[in-house]
Amino acid sequence: MFVALLVGIASSALAADPPVSPAGRWKLETVVLKSGKEHHGLVQARREREIDFAEIVQRPGKPTFAIIRGIDAAQVAKTELLPPAEHAELVRKFHEYRHKAPIEAGRMEEVKLAPWEADGHAYLSYQGSWFTLLSTADDESTRRCVVRMEQIFRAYRTLLPPRQKEKQQEQKELTIFLYSSLDEYRQRLRALDLNLNAPAIYSARQHQILAGGELAHYAKRLAEVRQEAADLVKQYDKLDKDFATSLARLSDDLRAKGLSKDEITQELQLRKTDWKNERAAVMARMAEQDRRNLARFGEVTREMFARLYHEAFHAYLDGYVYPQGSHHVPAWLHEGLAQVFEGGQLEGDSLRIDAPDRERLKLLLADLNSNDPLPLARLLVAEERTFAGDHGGRASERHYLYAWGLSYYLVTEKNLLGSQALDEFVSPQSAALAPAARLEKLVRQPLDKFEAQWREKLQKLATPGK
């Protein structure tokens, strides 16, 4: 983030949702066996002799996976079901998990894009509840980016429900500019007199996020691959027709050679099976190519989306949760939470932050274990300019790492995300306190004791199995 933070983007369309686990894990149902073993997941159906159960596993930092199993009702000691509303929500999440690709494709088709001219560029424009997106990328890449950004805003809403329900008159909507190449993106930055290397930036003055990635190159290569695939399908369609003709000729040839009707049928069936298998193998390779193309999109946009999520969190926090006009979020907390959310695992509309970013943790521990670690007291008094610019420089990098480590601890260990205690911490009354006293009030501990516990916990997080 640079300059100052965006003040206020709110929408009456957003209603506060109840917060979930601070780690973003799903609330699950439990089946306890008479042996004492427990299965956690979703009870899909209960029959007289069997429970149809989807065991859902969410290991810290790992993708969700599920095992569908039938549990013998005679072996069940008890079942712990969620209330109807929470059960319905779990059903929805599990459905989206199982049908992630088609659901995303369906959402992409629903995105309404319109042409838009601005700043000498031709854009595709999308206007949603949380943001307007202007993109110079191709139609498909733009739609995919819109869906991802909508997902991350829904995930933010779930983990940290909105506090602001009414949009104030002076507030402006957030606009995201998405450029299809890094050259185009950097050219735009130069036009704004900005010399930054980050793949996305957030301008408070203009209430905009600017981002860029090599989407044009990806789209060109994707179009070439798809054309090759389409040509191959046409080729095999023609070969199908030719094959039917050749089978008829083969049948006549075999009959002329004196083979019986059964022998001819058997030979023709073998030829058909071989051809069917060959075609199926080619189609399977094409399907695999499509999967690789989607993975390639992830590779091309990974850094861009990570930074987009980071900057979008700043806008979300200011617009929907704690506007600067009525709240005071310290710079370290703003940047720390943005990094925590940036590094989360997005699964559908859910964001899991149940494992620390391993690289950040490694770098932070190296600094903490050095001869001159940064005391938390110094982090707490750091001003916004310490974090401003391109996240460069030794001092800035250190403050970012410590802000991430402290925020991650407050979210996952102290369970403060979305709490009344955090609301009070960012209130004007709390802001009147000295920074150290303010944090002590939040955590209800003297700073020295809290800092010792914080450092100890970080060391444990780096230990395998912790």
Short mmCIF file of C-alpha atoms in Angstrom, two decimals, residues 73-238:
data_model
loop_
_atom_site.label_atom_id
_atom_site.label_comp_id
_atom_site.label_asym_id
_atom_site.label_seq_id
_atom_site.Cartn_x
_atom_site.Cartn_y
_atom_site.Cartn_z
CA ALA A 73 -25.05 -47.47 12.06
CA ALA A 74 -24.55 -50.30 14.55
CA GLN A 75 -21.02 -49.01 15.26
CA VAL A 76 -22.12 -45.44 16.00
CA ALA A 77 -22.24 -44.24 19.59
CA LYS A 78 -23.54 -40.75 18.79
CA THR A 79 -23.73 -38.09 16.11
CA GLU A 80 -23.17 -34.39 16.70
CA LEU A 81 -25.05 -32.45 14.05
CA LEU A 82 -24.90 -28.73 13.29
CA PRO A 83 -27.99 -26.54 13.67
CA PRO A 84 -30.09 -26.49 10.47
CA ALA A 85 -28.74 -23.17 9.20
CA GLU A 86 -25.11 -24.16 9.77
CA HIS A 87 -25.74 -27.61 8.28
CA ALA A 88 -27.14 -25.94 5.15
CA GLU A 89 -24.06 -23.71 4.95
CA LEU A 90 -21.78 -26.75 5.23
CA VAL A 91 -23.75 -28.49 2.48
CA ARG A 92 -23.25 -25.43 0.27
CA LYS A 93 -19.51 -25.26 0.92
CA PHE A 94 -19.05 -28.98 0.29
CA HIS A 95 -21.02 -28.75 -2.93
CA GLU A 96 -18.80 -25.91 -4.12
CA TYR A 97 -15.71 -27.89 -3.11
CA ARG A 98 -16.80 -30.92 -5.16
CA HIS A 99 -17.85 -28.86 -8.17
CA LYS A 100 -15.21 -26.13 -8.02
CA ALA A 101 -14.34 -26.07 -11.73
CA PRO A 102 -17.90 -26.04 -13.14
CA ILE A 103 -19.04 -23.53 -10.49
CA GLU A 104 -16.19 -21.18 -11.39
CA ALA A 105 -16.97 -21.63 -15.07
CA GLY A 106 -20.64 -20.86 -14.38
CA ARG A 107 -19.74 -17.73 -12.47
CA MET A 108 -17.47 -16.64 -15.31
CA GLU A 109 -20.37 -16.92 -17.75
CA GLU A 110 -22.54 -14.78 -15.46
CA VAL A 111 -20.02 -11.92 -15.34
CA LYS A 112 -21.36 -8.97 -17.32
CA LEU A 113 -18.65 -7.06 -19.18
CA ALA A 114 -19.02 -3.87 -21.19
CA PRO A 115 -16.51 -1.91 -23.32
CA TRP A 116 -15.11 1.24 -21.75
CA GLU A 117 -12.68 3.92 -22.94
CA ALA A 118 -10.47 5.78 -20.46
CA ASP A 119 -6.93 7.21 -20.33
CA GLY A 120 -6.37 6.27 -23.95
CA HIS A 121 -7.02 2.59 -23.21
CA ALA A 122 -9.81 0.28 -24.30
CA TYR A 123 -11.07 -1.63 -21.26
CA LEU A 124 -13.54 -4.34 -20.46
CA SER A 125 -15.61 -3.01 -17.56
CA TYR A 126 -17.27 -4.94 -14.73
CA GLN A 127 -19.35 -3.31 -12.00
CA GLY A 128 -20.04 -5.33 -8.87
CA SER A 129 -21.15 -4.84 -5.27
CA TRP A 130 -17.62 -4.38 -3.92
CA PHE A 131 -15.64 -2.93 -6.80
CA THR A 132 -15.53 -1.84 -10.42
CA LEU A 133 -12.91 -3.62 -12.51
CA LEU A 134 -11.45 -2.20 -15.73
CA SER A 135 -9.30 -4.65 -17.68
CA THR A 136 -7.19 -4.52 -20.83
CA ALA A 137 -6.91 -8.32 -20.76
CA ASP A 138 -8.91 -10.68 -22.96
CA ASP A 139 -12.50 -11.61 -22.16
CA GLU A 140 -11.78 -14.98 -20.53
CA SER A 141 -8.88 -13.76 -18.37
CA THR A 142 -10.94 -10.75 -17.27
CA ARG A 143 -13.88 -12.94 -16.28
CA ARG A 144 -11.62 -15.29 -14.35
CA CYS A 145 -10.03 -12.36 -12.51
CA VAL A 146 -13.45 -10.92 -11.66
CA VAL A 147 -14.54 -14.26 -10.19
CA ARG A 148 -11.35 -14.53 -8.11
CA MET A 149 -11.74 -11.00 -6.75
CA GLU A 150 -15.40 -11.58 -5.95
CA GLN A 151 -14.37 -14.75 -4.12
CA ILE A 152 -11.74 -12.98 -2.03
CA PHE A 153 -14.17 -10.22 -1.01
CA ARG A 154 -16.73 -12.84 0.03
CA ALA A 155 -14.01 -14.62 1.99
CA TYR A 156 -13.03 -11.37 3.72
CA ARG A 157 -16.66 -10.82 4.60
CA THR A 158 -16.90 -14.29 6.16
CA LEU A 159 -13.71 -14.04 8.23
CA LEU A 160 -14.15 -10.39 9.19
CA PRO A 161 -17.82 -9.37 8.83
CA PRO A 162 -18.55 -5.80 7.70
CA ARG A 163 -19.25 -3.19 10.36
CA GLN A 164 -20.28 -0.44 7.93
CA LYS A 165 -23.72 -0.98 6.39
CA GLU A 166 -24.54 2.49 5.11
CA LYS A 167 -22.54 4.20 2.43
CA GLN A 168 -21.61 7.78 3.27
CA GLN A 169 -22.04 10.52 0.69
CA GLU A 170 -18.35 11.37 0.35
CA GLN A 171 -17.19 7.80 -0.14
CA LYS A 172 -16.12 6.59 -3.57
CA GLU A 173 -16.32 3.14 -5.05
CA LEU A 174 -13.15 1.09 -5.34
CA THR A 175 -11.88 0.74 -8.90
CA ILE A 176 -9.44 -2.00 -9.90
CA PHE A 177 -7.39 -1.47 -13.07
CA LEU A 178 -6.06 -4.73 -14.49
CA TYR A 179 -3.39 -4.53 -17.20
CA SER A 180 -2.67 -7.46 -19.49
CA SER A 181 1.11 -7.04 -19.51
CA LEU A 182 3.73 -5.79 -17.09
CA ASP A 183 4.97 -3.30 -19.69
CA GLU A 184 1.50 -1.79 -19.99
CA TYR A 185 1.15 -1.72 -16.19
CA ARG A 186 4.54 -0.04 -15.67
CA GLN A 187 3.74 2.48 -18.38
CA ARG A 188 0.62 3.43 -16.44
CA LEU A 189 2.62 3.75 -13.22
CA ARG A 190 5.10 6.07 -14.95
CA ALA A 191 2.20 8.19 -16.16
CA LEU A 192 1.22 8.57 -12.51
CA ASP A 193 4.83 9.44 -11.55
CA LEU A 194 5.19 6.21 -9.60
CA ASN A 195 8.42 4.22 -9.67
CA LEU A 196 7.34 0.92 -8.14
CA ASN A 197 8.04 -2.74 -8.92
CA ALA A 198 5.13 -4.38 -7.11
CA PRO A 199 2.63 -6.27 -9.32
CA ALA A 200 -0.24 -4.38 -7.66
CA ILE A 201 -0.60 -1.12 -5.75
CA TYR A 202 -3.37 0.63 -3.84
CA SER A 203 -3.83 4.39 -4.23
CA ALA A 204 -5.88 5.98 -1.49
CA ARG A 205 -5.93 9.36 -3.16
CA GLN A 206 -7.59 7.97 -6.28
CA HIS A 207 -9.38 5.10 -4.56
CA GLN A 208 -7.88 2.63 -7.00
CA ILE A 209 -5.95 -0.60 -7.18
CA LEU A 210 -3.66 -1.02 -10.17
CA ALA A 211 -2.36 -4.46 -11.11
CA GLY A 212 -0.59 -6.11 -14.01
CA GLY A 213 0.53 -9.52 -15.20
CA GLU A 214 1.49 -11.35 -18.37
CA LEU A 215 -2.12 -12.14 -19.23
CA ALA A 216 -1.83 -11.17 -22.90
CA HIS A 217 1.00 -13.65 -23.52
CA TYR A 218 -0.94 -16.35 -21.68
CA ALA A 219 -4.10 -15.62 -23.69
CA LYS A 220 -2.19 -15.76 -26.99
CA ARG A 221 -0.61 -19.09 -26.17
CA LEU A 222 -3.93 -20.45 -24.88
CA ALA A 223 -5.65 -19.46 -28.12
CA GLU A 224 -2.95 -21.26 -30.12
CA VAL A 225 -3.29 -24.43 -28.04
CA ARG A 226 -7.07 -24.38 -28.30
CA GLN A 227 -6.90 -23.91 -32.06
CA GLU A 228 -4.58 -26.90 -32.30
CA ALA A 229 -7.06 -28.91 -30.21
CA ALA A 230 -10.00 -27.80 -32.36
CA ASP A 231 -8.11 -28.80 -35.51
CA LEU A 232 -7.36 -32.17 -33.96
CA VAL A 233 -11.04 -32.73 -33.14
CA LYS A 234 -11.97 -31.91 -36.74
CA GLN A 235 -9.30 -34.30 -37.95
CA TYR A 236 -10.64 -37.12 -35.79
CA ASP A 237 -14.23 -36.36 -36.82
CA LYS A 238 -13.15 -36.82 -40.45
#
